[in-house]
PDB file of C-alpha atoms in Angstrom:
ATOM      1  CA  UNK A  24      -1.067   2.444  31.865  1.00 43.00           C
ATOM      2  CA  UNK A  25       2.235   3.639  30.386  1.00 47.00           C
ATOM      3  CA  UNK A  26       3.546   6.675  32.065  1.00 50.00           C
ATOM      4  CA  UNK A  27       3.246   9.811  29.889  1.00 51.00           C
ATOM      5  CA  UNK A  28       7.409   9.936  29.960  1.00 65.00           C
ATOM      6  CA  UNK A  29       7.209   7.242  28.012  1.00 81.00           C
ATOM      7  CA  UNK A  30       5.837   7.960  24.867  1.00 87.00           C
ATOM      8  CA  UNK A  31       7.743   8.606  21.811  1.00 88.00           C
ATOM      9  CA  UNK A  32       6.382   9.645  18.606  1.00 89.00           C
ATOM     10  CA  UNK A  33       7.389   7.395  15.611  1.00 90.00           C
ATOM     11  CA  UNK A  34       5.807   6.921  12.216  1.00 91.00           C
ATOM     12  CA  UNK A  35       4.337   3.636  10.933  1.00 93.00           C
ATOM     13  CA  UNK A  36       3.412   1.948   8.173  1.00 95.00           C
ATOM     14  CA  UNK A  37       0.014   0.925   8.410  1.00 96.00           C
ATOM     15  CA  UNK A  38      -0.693  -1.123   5.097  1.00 96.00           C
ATOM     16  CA  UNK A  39      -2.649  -4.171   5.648  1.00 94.00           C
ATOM     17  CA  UNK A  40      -2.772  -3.509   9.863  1.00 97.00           C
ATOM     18  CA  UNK A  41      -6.225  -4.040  11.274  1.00 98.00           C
ATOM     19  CA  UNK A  42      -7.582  -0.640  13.403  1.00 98.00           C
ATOM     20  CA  UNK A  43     -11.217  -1.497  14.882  1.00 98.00           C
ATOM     21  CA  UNK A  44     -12.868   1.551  16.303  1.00 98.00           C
ATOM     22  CA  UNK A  45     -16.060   1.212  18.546  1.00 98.00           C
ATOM     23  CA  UNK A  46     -18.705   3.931  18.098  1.00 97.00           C
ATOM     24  CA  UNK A  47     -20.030   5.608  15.122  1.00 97.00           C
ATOM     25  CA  UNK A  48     -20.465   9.428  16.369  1.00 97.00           C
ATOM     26  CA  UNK A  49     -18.466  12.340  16.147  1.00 96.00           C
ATOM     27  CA  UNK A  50     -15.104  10.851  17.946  1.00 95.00           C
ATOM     28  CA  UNK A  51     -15.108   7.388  16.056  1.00 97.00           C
ATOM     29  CA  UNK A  52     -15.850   9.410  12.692  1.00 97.00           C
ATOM     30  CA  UNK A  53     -12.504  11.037  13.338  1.00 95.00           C
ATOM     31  CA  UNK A  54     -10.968   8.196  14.061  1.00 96.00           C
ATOM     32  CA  UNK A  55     -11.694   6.922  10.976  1.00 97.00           C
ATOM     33  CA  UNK A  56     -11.261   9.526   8.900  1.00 96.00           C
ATOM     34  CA  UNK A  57      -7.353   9.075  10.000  1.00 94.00           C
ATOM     35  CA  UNK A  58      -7.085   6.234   9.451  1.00 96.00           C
ATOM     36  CA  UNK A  59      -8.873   4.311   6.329  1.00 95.00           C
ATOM     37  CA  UNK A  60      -6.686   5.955   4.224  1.00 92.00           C
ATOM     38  CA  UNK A  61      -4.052   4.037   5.455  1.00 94.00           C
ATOM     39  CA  UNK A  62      -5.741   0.562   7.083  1.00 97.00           C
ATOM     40  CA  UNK A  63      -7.894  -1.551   7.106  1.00 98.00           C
ATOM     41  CA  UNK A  64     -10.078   0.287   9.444  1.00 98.00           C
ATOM     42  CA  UNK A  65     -13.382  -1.225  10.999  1.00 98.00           C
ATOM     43  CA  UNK A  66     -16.060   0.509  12.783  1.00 98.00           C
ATOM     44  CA  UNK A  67     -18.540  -1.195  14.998  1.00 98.00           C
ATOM     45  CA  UNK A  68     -21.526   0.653  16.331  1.00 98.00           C
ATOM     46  CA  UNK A  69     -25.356   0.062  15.702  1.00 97.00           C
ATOM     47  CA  UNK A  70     -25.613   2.998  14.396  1.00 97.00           C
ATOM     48  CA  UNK A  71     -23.082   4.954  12.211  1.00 98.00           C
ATOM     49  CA  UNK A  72     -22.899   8.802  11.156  1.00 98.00           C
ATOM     50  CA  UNK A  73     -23.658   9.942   8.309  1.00 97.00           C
ATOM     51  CA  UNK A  74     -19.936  10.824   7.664  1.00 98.00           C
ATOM     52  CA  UNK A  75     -18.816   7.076   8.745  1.00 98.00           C
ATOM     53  CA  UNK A  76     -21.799   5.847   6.447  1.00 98.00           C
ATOM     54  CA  UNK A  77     -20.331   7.455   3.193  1.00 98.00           C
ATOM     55  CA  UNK A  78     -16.918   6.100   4.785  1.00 98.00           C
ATOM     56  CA  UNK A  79     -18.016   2.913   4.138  1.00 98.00           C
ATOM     57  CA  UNK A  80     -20.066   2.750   0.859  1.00 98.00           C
ATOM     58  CA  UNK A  81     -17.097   3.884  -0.776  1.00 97.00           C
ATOM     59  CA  UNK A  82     -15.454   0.852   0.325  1.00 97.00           C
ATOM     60  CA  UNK A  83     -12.738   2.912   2.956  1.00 97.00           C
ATOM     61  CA  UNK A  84     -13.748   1.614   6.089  1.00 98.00           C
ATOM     62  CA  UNK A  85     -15.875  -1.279   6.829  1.00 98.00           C
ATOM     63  CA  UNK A  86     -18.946  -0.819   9.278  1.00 98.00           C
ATOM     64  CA  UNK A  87     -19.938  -3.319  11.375  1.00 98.00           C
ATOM     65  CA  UNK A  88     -23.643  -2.904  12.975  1.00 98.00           C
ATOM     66  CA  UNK A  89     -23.535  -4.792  16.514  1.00 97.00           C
ATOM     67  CA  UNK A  90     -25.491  -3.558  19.834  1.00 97.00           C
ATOM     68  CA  UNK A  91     -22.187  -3.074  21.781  1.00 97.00           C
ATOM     69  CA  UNK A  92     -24.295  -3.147  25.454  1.00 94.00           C
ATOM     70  CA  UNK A  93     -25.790  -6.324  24.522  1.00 95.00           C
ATOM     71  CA  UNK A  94     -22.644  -7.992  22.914  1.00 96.00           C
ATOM     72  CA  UNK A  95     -21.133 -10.824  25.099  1.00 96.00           C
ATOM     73  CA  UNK A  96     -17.407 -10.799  25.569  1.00 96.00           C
ATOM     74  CA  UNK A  97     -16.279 -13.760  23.672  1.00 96.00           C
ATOM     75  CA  UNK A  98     -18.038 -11.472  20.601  1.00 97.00           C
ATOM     76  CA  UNK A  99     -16.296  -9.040  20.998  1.00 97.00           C
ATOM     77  CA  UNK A 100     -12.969 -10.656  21.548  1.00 96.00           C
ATOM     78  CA  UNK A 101     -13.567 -12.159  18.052  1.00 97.00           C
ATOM     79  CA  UNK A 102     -14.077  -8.845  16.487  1.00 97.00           C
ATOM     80  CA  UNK A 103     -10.661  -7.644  18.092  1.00 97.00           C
ATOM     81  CA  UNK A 104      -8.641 -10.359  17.033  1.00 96.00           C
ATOM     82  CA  UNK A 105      -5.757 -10.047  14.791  1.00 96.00           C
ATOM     83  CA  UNK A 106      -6.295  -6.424  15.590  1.00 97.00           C
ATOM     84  CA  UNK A 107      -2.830  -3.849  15.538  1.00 97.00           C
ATOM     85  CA  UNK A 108      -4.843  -1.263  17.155  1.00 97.00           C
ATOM     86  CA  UNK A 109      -8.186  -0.946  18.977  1.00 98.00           C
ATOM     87  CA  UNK A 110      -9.973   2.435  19.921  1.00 97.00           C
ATOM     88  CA  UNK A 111     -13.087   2.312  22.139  1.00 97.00           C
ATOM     89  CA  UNK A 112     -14.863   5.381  21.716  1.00 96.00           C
ATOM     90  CA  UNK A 113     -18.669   4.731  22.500  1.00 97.00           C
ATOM     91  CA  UNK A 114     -20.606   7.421  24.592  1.00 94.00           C
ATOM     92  CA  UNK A 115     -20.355   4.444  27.481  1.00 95.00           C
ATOM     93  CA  UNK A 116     -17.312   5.094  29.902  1.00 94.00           C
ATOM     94  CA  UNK A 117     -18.023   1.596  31.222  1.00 95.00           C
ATOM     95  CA  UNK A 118     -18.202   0.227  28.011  1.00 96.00           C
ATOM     96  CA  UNK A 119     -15.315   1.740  26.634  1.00 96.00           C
ATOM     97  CA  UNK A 120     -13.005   0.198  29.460  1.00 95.00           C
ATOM     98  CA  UNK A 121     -14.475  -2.978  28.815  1.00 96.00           C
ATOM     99  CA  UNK A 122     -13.532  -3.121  25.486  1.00 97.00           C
ATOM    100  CA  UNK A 123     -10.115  -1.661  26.829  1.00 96.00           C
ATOM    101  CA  UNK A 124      -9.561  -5.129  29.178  1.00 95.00           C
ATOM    102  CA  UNK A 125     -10.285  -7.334  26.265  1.00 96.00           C
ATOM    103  CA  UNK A 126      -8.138  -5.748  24.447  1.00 95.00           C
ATOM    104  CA  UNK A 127      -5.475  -5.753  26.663  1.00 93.00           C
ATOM    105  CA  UNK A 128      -5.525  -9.504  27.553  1.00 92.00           C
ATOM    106  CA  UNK A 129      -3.907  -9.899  24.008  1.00 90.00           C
ATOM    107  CA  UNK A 130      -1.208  -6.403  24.481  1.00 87.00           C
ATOM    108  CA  UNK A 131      -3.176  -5.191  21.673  1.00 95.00           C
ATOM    109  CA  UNK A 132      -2.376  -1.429  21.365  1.00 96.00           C
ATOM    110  CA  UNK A 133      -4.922   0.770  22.332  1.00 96.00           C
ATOM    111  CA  UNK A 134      -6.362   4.312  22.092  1.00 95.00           C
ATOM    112  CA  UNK A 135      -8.459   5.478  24.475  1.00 91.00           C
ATOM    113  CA  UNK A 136     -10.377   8.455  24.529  1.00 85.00           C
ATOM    114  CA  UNK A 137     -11.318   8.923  27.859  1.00 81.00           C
ATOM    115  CA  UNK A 138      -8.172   8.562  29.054  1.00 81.00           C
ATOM    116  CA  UNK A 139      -4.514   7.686  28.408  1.00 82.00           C
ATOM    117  CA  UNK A 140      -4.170   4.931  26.744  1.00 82.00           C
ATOM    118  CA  UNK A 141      -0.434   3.232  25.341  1.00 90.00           C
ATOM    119  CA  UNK A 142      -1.632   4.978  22.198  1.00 93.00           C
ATOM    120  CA  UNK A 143      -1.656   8.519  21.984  1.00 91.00           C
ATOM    121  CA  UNK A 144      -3.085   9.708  18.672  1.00 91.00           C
ATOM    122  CA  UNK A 145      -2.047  13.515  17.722  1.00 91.00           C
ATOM    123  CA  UNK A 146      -3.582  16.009  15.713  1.00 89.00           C
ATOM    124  CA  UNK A 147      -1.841  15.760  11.886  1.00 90.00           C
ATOM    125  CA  UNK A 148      -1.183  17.920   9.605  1.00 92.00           C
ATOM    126  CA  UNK A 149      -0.231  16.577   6.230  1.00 91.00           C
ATOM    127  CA  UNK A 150       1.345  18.769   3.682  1.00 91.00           C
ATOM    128  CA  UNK A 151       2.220  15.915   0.577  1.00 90.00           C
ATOM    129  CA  UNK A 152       5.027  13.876   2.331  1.00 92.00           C
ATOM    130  CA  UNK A 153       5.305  16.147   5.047  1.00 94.00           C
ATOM    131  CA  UNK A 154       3.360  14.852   8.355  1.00 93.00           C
ATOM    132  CA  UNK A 155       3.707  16.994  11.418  1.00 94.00           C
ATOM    133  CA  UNK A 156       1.932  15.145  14.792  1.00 93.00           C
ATOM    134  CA  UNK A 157       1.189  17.372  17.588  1.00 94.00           C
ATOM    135  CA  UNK A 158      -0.034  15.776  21.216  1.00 92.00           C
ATOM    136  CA  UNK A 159      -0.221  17.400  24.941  1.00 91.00           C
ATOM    137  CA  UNK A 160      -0.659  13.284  25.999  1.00 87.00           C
ATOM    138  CA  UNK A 161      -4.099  14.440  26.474  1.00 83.00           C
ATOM    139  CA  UNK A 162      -3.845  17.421  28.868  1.00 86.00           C
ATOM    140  CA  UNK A 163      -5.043  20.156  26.713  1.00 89.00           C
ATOM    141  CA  UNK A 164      -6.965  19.294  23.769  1.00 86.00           C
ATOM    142  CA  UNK A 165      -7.515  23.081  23.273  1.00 91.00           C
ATOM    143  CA  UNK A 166      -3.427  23.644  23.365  1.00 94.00           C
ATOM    144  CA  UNK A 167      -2.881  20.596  20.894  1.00 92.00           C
ATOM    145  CA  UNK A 168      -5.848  22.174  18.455  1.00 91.00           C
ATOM    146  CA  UNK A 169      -4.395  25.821  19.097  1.00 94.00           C
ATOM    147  CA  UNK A 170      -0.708  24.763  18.026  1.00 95.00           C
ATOM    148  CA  UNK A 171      -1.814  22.849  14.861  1.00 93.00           C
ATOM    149  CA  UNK A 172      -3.386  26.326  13.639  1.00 93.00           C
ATOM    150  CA  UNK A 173      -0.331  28.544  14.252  1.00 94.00           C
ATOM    151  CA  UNK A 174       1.724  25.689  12.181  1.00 94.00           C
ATOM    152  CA  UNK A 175      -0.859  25.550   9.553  1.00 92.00           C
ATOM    153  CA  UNK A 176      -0.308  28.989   9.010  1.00 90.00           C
ATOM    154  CA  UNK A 177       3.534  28.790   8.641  1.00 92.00           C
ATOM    155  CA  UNK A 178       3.539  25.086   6.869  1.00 94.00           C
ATOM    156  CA  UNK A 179       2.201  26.449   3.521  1.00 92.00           C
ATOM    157  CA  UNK A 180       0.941  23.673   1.025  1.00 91.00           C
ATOM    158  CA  UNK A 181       4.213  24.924  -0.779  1.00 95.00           C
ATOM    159  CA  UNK A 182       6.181  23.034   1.687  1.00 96.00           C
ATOM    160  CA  UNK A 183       4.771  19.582  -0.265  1.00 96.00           C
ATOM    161  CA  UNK A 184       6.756  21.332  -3.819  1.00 97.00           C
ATOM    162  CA  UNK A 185       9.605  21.700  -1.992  1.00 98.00           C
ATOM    163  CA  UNK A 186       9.725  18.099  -0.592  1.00 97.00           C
ATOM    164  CA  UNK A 187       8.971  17.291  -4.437  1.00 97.00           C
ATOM    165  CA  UNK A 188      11.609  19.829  -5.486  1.00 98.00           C
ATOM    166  CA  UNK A 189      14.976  18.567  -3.104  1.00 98.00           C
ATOM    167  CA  UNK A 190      13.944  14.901  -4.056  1.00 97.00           C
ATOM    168  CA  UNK A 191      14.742  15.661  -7.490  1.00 97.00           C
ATOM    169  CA  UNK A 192      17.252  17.598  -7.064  1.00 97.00           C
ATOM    170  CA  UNK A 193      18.975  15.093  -4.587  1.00 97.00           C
ATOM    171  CA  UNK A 194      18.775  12.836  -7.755  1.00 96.00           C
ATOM    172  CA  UNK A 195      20.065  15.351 -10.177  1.00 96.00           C
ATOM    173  CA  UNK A 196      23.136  15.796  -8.457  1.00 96.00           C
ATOM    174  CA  UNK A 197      24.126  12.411  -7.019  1.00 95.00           C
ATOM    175  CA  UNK A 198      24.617  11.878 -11.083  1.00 94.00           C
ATOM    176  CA  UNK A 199      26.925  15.039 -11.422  1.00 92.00           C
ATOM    177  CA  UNK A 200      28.676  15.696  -8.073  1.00 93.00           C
ATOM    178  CA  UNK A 201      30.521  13.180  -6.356  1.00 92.00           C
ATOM    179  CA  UNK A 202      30.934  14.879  -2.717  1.00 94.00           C
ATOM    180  CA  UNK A 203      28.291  14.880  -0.448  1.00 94.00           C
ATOM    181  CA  UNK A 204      29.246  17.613   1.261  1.00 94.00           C
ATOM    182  CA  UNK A 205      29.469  20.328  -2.148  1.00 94.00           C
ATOM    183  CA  UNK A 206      25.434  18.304  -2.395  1.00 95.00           C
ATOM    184  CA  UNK A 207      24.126  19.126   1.123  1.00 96.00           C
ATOM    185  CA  UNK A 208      25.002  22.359   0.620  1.00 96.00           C
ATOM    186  CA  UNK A 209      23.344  23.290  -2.762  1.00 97.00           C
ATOM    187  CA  UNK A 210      20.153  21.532  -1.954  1.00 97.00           C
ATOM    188  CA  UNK A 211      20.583  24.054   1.139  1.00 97.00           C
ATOM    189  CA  UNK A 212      20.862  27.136  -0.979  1.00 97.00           C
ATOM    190  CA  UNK A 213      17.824  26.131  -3.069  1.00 98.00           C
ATOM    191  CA  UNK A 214      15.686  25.641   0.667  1.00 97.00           C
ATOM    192  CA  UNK A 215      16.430  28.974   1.711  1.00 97.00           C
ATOM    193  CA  UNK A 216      16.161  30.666  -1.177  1.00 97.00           C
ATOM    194  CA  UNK A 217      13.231  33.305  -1.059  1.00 97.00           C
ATOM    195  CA  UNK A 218      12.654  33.575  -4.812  1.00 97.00           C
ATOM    196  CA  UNK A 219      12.738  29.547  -5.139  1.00 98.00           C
ATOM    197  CA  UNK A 220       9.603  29.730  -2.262  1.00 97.00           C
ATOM    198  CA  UNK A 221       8.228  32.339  -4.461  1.00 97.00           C
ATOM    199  CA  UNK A 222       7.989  30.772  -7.449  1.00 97.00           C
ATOM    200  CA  UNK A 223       5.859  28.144  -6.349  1.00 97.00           C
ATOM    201  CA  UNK A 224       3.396  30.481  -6.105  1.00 96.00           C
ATOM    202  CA  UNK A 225       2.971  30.730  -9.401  1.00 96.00           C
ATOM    203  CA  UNK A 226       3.861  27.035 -10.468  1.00 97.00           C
ATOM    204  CA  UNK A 227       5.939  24.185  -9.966  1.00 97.00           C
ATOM    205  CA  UNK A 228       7.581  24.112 -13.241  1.00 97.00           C
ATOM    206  CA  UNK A 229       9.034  28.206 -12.428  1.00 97.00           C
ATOM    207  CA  UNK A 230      10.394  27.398  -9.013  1.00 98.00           C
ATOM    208  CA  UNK A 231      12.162  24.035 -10.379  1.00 98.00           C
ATOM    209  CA  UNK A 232      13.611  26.857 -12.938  1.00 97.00           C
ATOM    210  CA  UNK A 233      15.316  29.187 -10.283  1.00 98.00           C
ATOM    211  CA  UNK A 234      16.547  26.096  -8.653  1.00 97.00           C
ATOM    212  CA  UNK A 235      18.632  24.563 -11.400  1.00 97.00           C
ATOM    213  CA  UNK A 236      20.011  28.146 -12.288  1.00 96.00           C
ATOM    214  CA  UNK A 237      21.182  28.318  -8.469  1.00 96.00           C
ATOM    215  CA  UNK A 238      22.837  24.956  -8.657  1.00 95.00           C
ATOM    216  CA  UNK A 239      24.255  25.768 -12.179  1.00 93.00           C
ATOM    217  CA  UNK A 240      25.319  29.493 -10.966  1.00 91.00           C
ATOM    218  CA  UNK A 241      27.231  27.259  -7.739  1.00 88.00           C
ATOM    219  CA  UNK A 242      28.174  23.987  -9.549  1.00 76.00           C
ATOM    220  CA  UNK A 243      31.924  24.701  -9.548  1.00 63.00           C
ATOM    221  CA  UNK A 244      31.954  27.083  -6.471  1.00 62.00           C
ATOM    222  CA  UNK A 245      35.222  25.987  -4.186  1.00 47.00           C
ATOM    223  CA  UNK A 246      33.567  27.250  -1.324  1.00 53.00           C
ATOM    224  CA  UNK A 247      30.917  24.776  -1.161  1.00 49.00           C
TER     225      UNK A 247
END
């Protein structure tokens, strides 16, 4: 087991990476939920919610109905082949840390969720391109669930316009100013500007307005 000083949060790209979850309840319904957007995620269980069910008519996750008590090993070692990422998450402590052995005779990565596993999985909040992962390595669920609704009250979906916003502006003015500096620090005026946050809330297309008459009200300023 990896000590928890260890860990290091990074983002990945998922596309085309196998994630096989065991259990369809509550836990590996979440799990999937996370991830099918992004993987190709399978979910083995004999029985499936009805959450995970929808999940995979719709073609986002693929279900795969197996007795997991009765399976033999060499089973489910074929199941976790090729596999990025596995996450046992049955109702079975035993039989979650038997799939957890298999899976580590090939270093597969793993999640566990009775324990700590060389995975940790935060809670996410996505706002458009902005991802924000938040993780107590497992010590306090209730902390990690209690800081992801104090940032979900600062992290307004307006923070995905402004993402959208500075990348075109970013583009905008590699074309018409050469420094980088006299760039940074226009794209910086337009981020803290409260009437550019306003006008989001009444559209896009308003804000975007403000923001070109700050760069063109700065364009030639010196002091940039």
């Amino acid at each position: 087991m990896a000590g928890t000083n260890n860990f290091l949060p990074l983002m990945l790209d998922l596309s085309g990476r196998k994630i096989v979850i065991f259990g369809g309840g509550s836990v590996g319904e979440r799990k999937a939920e996370l991830f099918c957007g992004c993987a190709d995620t399978v979910v083995v269980s004999l029985d499936f919610s009805e959450r995970l069910q929808e999940l995979g008519a719709s073609g986002q996750a693929r279900l795969l109905r197996l007795d997991l008590t009765a399976a033999a090993d060499s089973e489910l070692r074929e199941i976790i082949s090729g596999a990025f990422l596995v996450i046992p998450a049955t109702s079975s402590s035993e039989l979650n840390r038997k799939i957890t052995d298999i899976a580590g005779e090939s270093d597969i990565l793993i999640n566990q969720v009775d324990a700590l596993g060389n995975v940790v999985i935060p809670s996410v909040i996505k706002r458009g391109d902005l991802v924000i992962g938040i993780s107590t390595l497992g010590h306090s669920p209730a902390v990690s669930k209690y800081t992801r609704r104090q940032i979900e009250g600062v992290i307004t979906p307006a923070y995905s316009d402004m993402i959208r916003l500075q990348d075109e502006l970013r583009t905008y003015l590699k074309l018409h100013i050469k420094e980088q500096r006299k760039r940074k620090a226009l794209l910086w005026k337009v981020l803290e500007s409260e009437s550019v946050w306003n006008g989001f809330s009444e559209s896009y297309e308003k804000a975007a307005e403000i923001a070109y008459a700050i760069i063109s009200d700065n364009f030639g300023n010196s002091d940039l």
